XYZ file of C-alpha atoms in Angstrom:
438
model
C 26.098 -52.506 25.470
C 23.462 -50.886 27.198
C 25.298 -47.505 26.461
C 25.142 -48.505 22.695
C 21.786 -49.174 22.841
C 20.516 -46.016 24.206
C 22.762 -43.857 21.891
C 21.293 -45.725 18.995
C 18.032 -44.461 20.719
C 18.771 -41.160 21.092
C 20.108 -40.897 17.531
C 17.059 -42.682 15.972
C 14.745 -39.484 16.033
C 17.568 -37.095 15.084
C 18.561 -39.404 12.090
C 15.221 -39.097 11.090
C 14.661 -35.460 11.481
C 17.722 -35.213 9.815
C 16.440 -37.308 6.881
C 13.297 -35.460 6.472
C 15.144 -32.561 6.052
C 17.481 -34.124 3.564
C 14.411 -35.389 1.722
C 12.745 -31.888 1.990
C 15.983 -29.788 0.720
C 16.394 -32.302 -2.131
C 12.719 -32.008 -3.203
C 13.040 -27.991 -3.249
C 16.044 -28.300 -5.117
C 14.578 -30.421 -7.812
C 11.443 -28.039 -7.781
C 13.634 -24.835 -7.457
C 12.406 -23.397 -10.969
C 8.699 -24.324 -9.769
C 9.563 -22.599 -6.299
C 10.386 -19.547 -8.317
C 7.211 -19.271 -10.600
C 4.202 -20.943 -8.947
C 2.099 -18.529 -6.887
C 1.308 -21.469 -4.667
C 4.997 -21.509 -3.039
C 4.383 -17.765 -2.073
C 4.189 -18.299 1.737
C 7.711 -20.661 1.666
C 9.393 -17.809 -0.453
C 7.826 -15.291 1.781
C 9.287 -17.018 4.778
C 12.631 -16.769 3.592
C 12.483 -13.161 2.267
C 11.040 -12.466 5.444
C 14.054 -13.897 7.659
C 16.610 -12.377 5.065
C 15.008 -8.861 5.826
C 15.405 -9.347 9.338
C 19.002 -9.191 8.545
C 19.052 -6.663 6.092
C 17.077 -4.119 8.162
C 19.082 -4.867 11.036
C 22.299 -4.026 8.837
C 20.761 -0.528 7.456
C 19.909 0.778 11.068
C 23.423 0.249 12.446
C 25.513 0.869 9.263
C 23.316 3.595 7.328
C 23.263 6.816 8.816
C 19.875 8.282 10.244
C 18.930 11.348 8.372
C 16.522 13.560 10.361
C 13.482 15.057 8.276
C 10.194 15.050 10.104
C 10.567 13.109 13.124
C 11.294 16.215 14.901
C 8.422 18.003 13.717
C 6.158 15.044 14.317
C 7.210 15.104 18.199
C 6.807 18.821 18.592
C 3.245 18.800 17.037
C 2.297 15.879 19.541
C 4.041 17.417 22.271
C 1.667 20.555 21.852
C -1.342 18.177 22.045
C -0.027 16.681 25.214
C 0.516 20.316 26.656
C -3.248 21.005 26.435
C -3.648 22.564 22.908
C -6.149 21.121 21.019
C -6.628 23.930 18.571
C -5.042 22.457 15.090
C -4.094 26.228 14.067
C -1.728 25.967 17.046
C 0.148 23.029 16.390
C 3.115 22.755 14.337
C 6.645 21.766 14.183
C 10.186 22.747 12.627
C 8.693 21.880 9.233
C 5.459 23.497 9.390
C 1.888 23.147 10.992
C 0.120 19.681 11.831
C -1.356 18.602 8.529
C -2.515 15.240 9.849
C -6.142 13.631 10.816
C -6.298 12.935 14.775
C -5.247 9.045 14.424
C -1.631 10.332 13.785
C -1.563 12.327 16.720
C -2.355 9.500 18.854
C 0.200 6.927 17.482
C 2.913 9.140 17.133
C 1.981 10.399 20.770
C 2.691 6.715 22.048
C 6.084 6.869 20.073
C 6.750 9.970 21.710
C 6.356 8.206 25.243
C 8.550 4.927 24.159
C 11.259 6.948 22.799
C 11.796 9.087 25.632
C 10.242 12.233 24.346
C 11.149 11.296 20.772
C 14.929 11.779 22.083
C 15.503 7.760 21.522
C 15.905 7.761 17.534
C 17.556 3.793 17.721
C 14.483 2.864 19.323
C 12.013 4.418 16.946
C 14.170 2.870 14.287
C 13.676 -0.725 15.892
C 9.912 -0.037 16.117
C 9.496 1.226 12.634
C 11.636 -2.225 11.266
C 9.203 -4.242 13.390
C 6.426 -2.172 11.629
C 8.082 -2.949 8.149
C 8.435 -6.536 8.839
C 4.973 -6.803 9.845
C 3.608 -4.693 6.638
C 5.546 -7.253 4.799
C 3.891 -10.293 6.385
C 0.311 -8.612 5.550
C 1.396 -7.773 1.871
C 2.668 -11.541 1.643
C -0.588 -12.616 3.104
C -2.794 -10.844 0.347
C -0.643 -12.271 -2.448
C -0.846 -15.579 -1.113
C -4.616 -15.364 -1.383
C -4.681 -14.001 -4.698
C -2.203 -16.694 -6.313
C -1.118 -14.392 -9.581
C 2.310 -13.360 -9.112
C 5.760 -15.584 -9.316
C 7.448 -15.725 -6.063
C 10.478 -14.886 -7.557
C 9.055 -11.248 -8.005
C 8.682 -10.801 -4.402
C 12.763 -10.405 -3.876
C 12.334 -7.210 -6.022
C 9.811 -6.390 -3.532
C 11.306 -6.164 -0.345
C 15.031 -6.750 -0.007
C 16.257 -5.076 -3.495
C 14.469 -1.562 -2.493
C 17.033 0.975 -0.983
C 14.083 3.818 -1.119
C 11.523 1.785 0.814
C 14.095 0.674 3.652
C 14.814 4.359 3.936
C 11.698 5.472 4.152
C 10.722 3.058 7.057
C 13.851 2.838 9.309
C 16.102 5.469 7.995
C 13.422 8.549 7.774
C 10.622 7.585 10.449
C 7.527 8.929 8.124
C 4.184 8.347 8.937
C 3.212 7.176 5.686
C 4.068 3.442 6.293
C 2.115 3.387 9.312
C -1.004 4.438 7.367
C -0.279 1.764 4.737
C 0.262 -0.812 7.432
C -3.433 -0.243 8.431
C -4.458 -0.315 4.858
C -3.238 -3.521 4.229
C -4.509 -5.209 7.501
C -7.857 -3.541 6.235
C -7.524 -5.406 3.106
C -6.852 -8.917 4.612
C -9.927 -8.217 6.768
C -11.629 -7.794 3.622
C -10.733 -10.585 1.972
C -11.539 -12.677 5.299
C -15.294 -11.320 4.629
C -14.760 -9.173 7.827
C -16.078 -5.917 5.968
C -17.153 -3.967 9.250
C -13.615 -4.316 10.643
C -12.085 -3.728 7.581
C -13.791 -0.586 7.100
C -12.938 0.006 10.704
C -8.990 -0.469 9.900
C -9.497 1.458 6.641
C -10.758 4.614 8.280
C -7.955 4.294 10.963
C -5.649 4.434 8.187
C -7.074 7.239 6.910
C -6.677 9.191 10.327
C -2.990 8.745 9.978
C -2.866 10.366 6.390
C -5.413 10.888 3.837
C -3.686 9.459 0.851
C -5.547 6.356 1.876
C -8.762 7.981 0.667
C -7.350 7.095 -3.271
C -8.642 3.607 -2.539
C -11.918 4.924 -1.472
C -13.643 4.846 -4.783
C -12.668 1.187 -5.312
C -14.126 0.394 -1.367
C -16.949 2.458 -2.457
C -17.543 0.153 -5.675
C -16.999 -3.387 -3.889
C -19.104 -2.149 -0.858
C -22.186 -1.350 -3.421
C -21.454 -4.811 -5.531
C -21.553 -6.655 -2.173
C -24.463 -4.943 -0.358
C -26.145 -2.376 -2.445
C -26.901 1.054 -0.939
C -28.913 0.127 2.082
C -26.526 -2.405 3.169
C -23.194 0.004 2.564
C -24.192 2.770 4.542
C -23.657 1.144 7.698
C -19.980 0.192 6.664
C -19.588 3.869 5.318
C -20.980 4.832 8.807
C -18.269 3.085 10.420
C -15.790 4.869 8.874
C -17.252 8.113 9.387
C -18.215 7.704 12.862
C -14.538 6.590 13.620
C -13.169 9.757 12.372
C -15.564 11.954 14.058
C -14.600 9.980 17.668
C -10.795 10.120 17.018
C -11.017 13.755 15.827
C -13.590 14.808 18.980
C -11.058 16.473 21.195
C -10.196 18.836 18.553
C -13.411 19.539 16.908
C -15.005 20.369 20.100
C -12.231 22.837 20.122
C -11.989 24.731 16.683
C -13.776 22.369 13.880
C -12.972 24.372 11.273
C -9.469 24.563 12.098
C -9.244 20.722 12.477
C -11.109 20.089 9.088
C -9.064 22.612 7.194
C -5.903 21.171 8.374
C -6.158 17.555 8.578
C -7.962 17.097 5.364
C -6.537 20.127 3.146
C -7.431 19.021 -0.373
C -5.896 21.862 -1.757
C -2.805 22.039 -0.245
C 0.228 23.465 -2.109
C 3.462 21.249 -2.710
C 6.847 22.782 -3.108
C 8.362 22.278 -6.787
C 11.813 21.364 -5.467
C 10.452 18.159 -3.810
C 8.381 16.663 -6.719
C 9.506 13.344 -8.277
C 6.768 13.262 -11.005
C 6.424 16.549 -12.545
C 10.225 17.910 -12.612
C 9.870 18.209 -16.586
C 7.242 20.500 -16.025
C 7.884 24.870 -15.820
C 7.255 25.716 -11.818
C 4.548 27.887 -12.899
C 2.484 25.531 -14.656
C 3.276 22.945 -11.488
C 1.833 25.656 -9.491
C -0.823 26.532 -11.261
C -4.628 25.740 -10.267
C -5.736 24.916 -13.846
C -3.337 22.253 -14.024
C -4.673 21.046 -10.701
C -8.141 21.074 -11.991
C -6.882 19.247 -15.006
C -5.241 16.248 -13.191
C -8.384 16.071 -11.221
C -10.394 16.159 -14.176
C -8.524 13.159 -15.232
C -8.111 11.286 -12.400
C -12.064 11.023 -12.057
C -12.612 10.417 -15.855
C -10.354 7.390 -15.875
C -11.897 6.243 -12.492
C -15.342 6.327 -14.242
C -14.040 4.488 -17.413
C -12.594 1.693 -15.193
C -16.023 1.397 -13.236
C -17.996 1.316 -16.164
C -15.618 -0.821 -18.556
C -13.535 -3.099 -16.040
C -14.931 -3.424 -12.697
C -18.789 -3.566 -13.462
C -18.899 -6.530 -16.017
C -22.442 -8.112 -14.987
C -24.222 -6.687 -18.012
C -26.740 -4.893 -15.893
C -26.621 -0.656 -15.659
C -24.213 0.464 -12.857
C -27.003 1.927 -11.563
C -28.249 -1.585 -10.276
C -25.255 -1.606 -7.753
C -27.521 0.802 -5.846
C -30.137 -1.741 -5.432
C -30.576 -4.825 -2.962
C -28.301 -7.606 -4.324
C -31.428 -10.224 -3.964
C -33.421 -7.533 -6.508
C -31.125 -7.525 -8.965
C -31.404 -9.142 -12.327
C -27.947 -10.943 -12.572
C -27.487 -12.778 -9.200
C -24.613 -11.326 -7.115
C -21.998 -13.703 -6.717
C -19.125 -13.505 -3.782
C -16.446 -11.352 -4.594
C -13.137 -13.268 -4.901
C -9.619 -12.205 -3.607
C -8.611 -11.133 -6.949
C -11.616 -9.193 -7.600
C -11.271 -6.952 -4.316
C -7.602 -6.659 -4.520
C -7.260 -5.950 -8.414
C -10.296 -3.260 -7.671
C -8.595 -1.675 -4.698
C -5.012 -1.612 -5.835
C -6.347 -0.091 -9.534
C -8.370 2.641 -7.700
C -5.180 3.710 -5.615
C -3.135 3.504 -8.707
C -4.893 5.841 -11.172
C -4.410 8.293 -8.100
C -0.927 8.176 -8.077
C -0.490 8.550 -12.059
C -2.450 11.715 -11.606
C -1.232 13.175 -8.165
C -0.656 16.715 -8.249
C 2.963 15.719 -6.869
C 4.512 12.869 -5.443
C 7.350 13.206 -2.856
C 10.141 10.528 -2.171
C 7.924 9.215 0.962
C 5.237 8.751 -0.999
C 7.016 5.851 -3.007
C 5.234 3.556 -0.152
C 1.749 4.695 -1.316
C 1.904 1.973 -3.799
C 5.121 0.351 -4.164
C 3.793 -3.068 -2.561
C 0.994 -3.334 -5.262
C 3.326 -2.858 -8.025
C 3.729 -6.822 -8.698
C 0.190 -7.206 -8.269
C -0.294 -4.509 -11.076
C 2.227 -5.864 -13.229
C 1.684 -9.880 -13.024
C -2.023 -10.261 -12.099
C -3.560 -9.466 -15.170
C -0.812 -9.719 -18.153
C -0.918 -8.417 -21.297
C 0.655 -10.668 -23.707
C 3.123 -8.267 -25.051
C 4.054 -7.545 -21.447
C 6.866 -10.395 -20.707
C 8.586 -11.210 -17.434
C 11.632 -9.344 -18.735
C 9.808 -6.302 -19.601
C 7.533 -6.436 -16.087
C 10.879 -6.438 -13.897
C 12.369 -3.508 -16.377
C 9.488 -1.562 -15.487
C 10.092 -2.280 -11.942
C 13.635 -1.193 -12.048
C 12.754 1.891 -13.846
C 10.233 2.907 -11.204
C 12.859 1.959 -8.737
C 15.758 4.058 -10.508
C 13.301 7.102 -10.614
C 12.534 7.086 -7.013
C 16.284 7.013 -6.290
C 16.969 9.663 -8.309
C 18.014 12.485 -5.892
C 17.193 15.637 -6.784
C 14.553 14.447 -9.392
C 15.252 15.046 -13.125
C 13.238 15.719 -16.353
C 14.349 12.462 -17.695
C 13.719 10.919 -14.311
C 10.030 12.315 -13.933
C 9.342 11.396 -17.557
C 10.713 7.891 -16.807
C 8.281 7.439 -13.915
C 5.295 8.584 -16.529
C 6.023 6.201 -18.865
C 6.277 3.137 -16.588
C 2.798 4.348 -15.242
C 1.370 4.534 -18.491
C 2.609 1.123 -19.449
C 0.973 -0.189 -16.289
C -2.328 1.677 -16.962
C -2.240 0.414 -20.575
C -1.593 -3.350 -19.499
C -4.514 -2.831 -16.812
C -7.008 -1.504 -19.241
C -6.034 -4.415 -22.025
C -5.134 -7.060 -19.684
C -7.741 -10.098 -18.917
C -9.829 -9.016 -15.644
C -9.121 -11.450 -12.779
C -12.903 -11.390 -12.072
C -14.851 -14.285 -10.753
C -15.995 -17.114 -13.405
C -19.241 -17.643 -11.791
C -20.193 -13.656 -12.690
C -19.020 -14.483 -16.273
C -21.042 -17.803 -16.695
C -23.911 -16.249 -15.005
C -23.832 -13.716 -17.507
C -23.757 -16.214 -20.451
C -26.736 -18.029 -19.229
C -28.640 -14.586 -18.686
């Protein structure tokens, strides 16, 4: 008798938990369509996808062969620093000279020691697997705050991309490290931690300077929020951090460090290009072509600044004023305002890059769902947007690239640019109301 009472007492809490789980599962099944379409379920879907990614990434590491490309070169470059060489012109690996800023050196120096002087590849792969999952978490937090993208899209943003898994855990490039720091920076900006956000942004630039493609958008946001005088301290954080990180190399050979780590005129090899394969190699290498791309890039950025980002009705020069002295009172920047500006700034730079190599895919891969779904034009249905994502993935998985894959990539980029220009801008309603009142 007493034993049966104790058994029922023990079964009570377990039964309640089982009942709760059953009720939750039934509700989730009943709302399965909303679960896939409503952005408010982003964190729930993200948690499931991250759990799936643990298994997928583990499988990729242990079942797909690792391919050596740049890892040994990275290790040779940081080994030169460890051995006391601080002249950037004297640092090089198997693939050529060291061309990344000082932050890269310090981070990969840590990896050098953790992986037994770079020999323990499996350890390095597991570290990059953790980095991949951390990047996904940071990206999902951004999407959760913007509430613009239906959760079903996130499957295509993580589990379905062969190329991105390869870049992270089969190639061990430095690009994922820079982008993880960049997404951390954006999360800090969304939390209104502008100083820390700028600090992390500068750290990302110190790993690889492709992050500078986000810089025009960040500058616009800083001026919008603080005016010129208020933005200068935040810009100072970015500059001072670059000086501090590069100080040992700047003291040794400042010209060599700056010319190597921030070489904006570096020439790319035609055989690796993903986006310009349909051009003759002579045109691809011609400086006039590079200048045309730069001019188009800057022109389009200016058009977005004047016509899409700055919508208060005042002159663009009003951004230089202290916010309290502007005719239209400044409104708090919403998550969509911040994310839209930064992602668009980077995407414009991607569209007019002199060359895109396969590892560069992570420069904008995680931003594509937002760019396609946050400001949708009416003619761009869910199916068409998924088609664009699929064609972009196919273009990046075509090796070697072909004229057709490169042209397809540009067509998809053009579709995204067009809908960014024509679609409704996700700016704060309060700004629009204050404009009408004014």
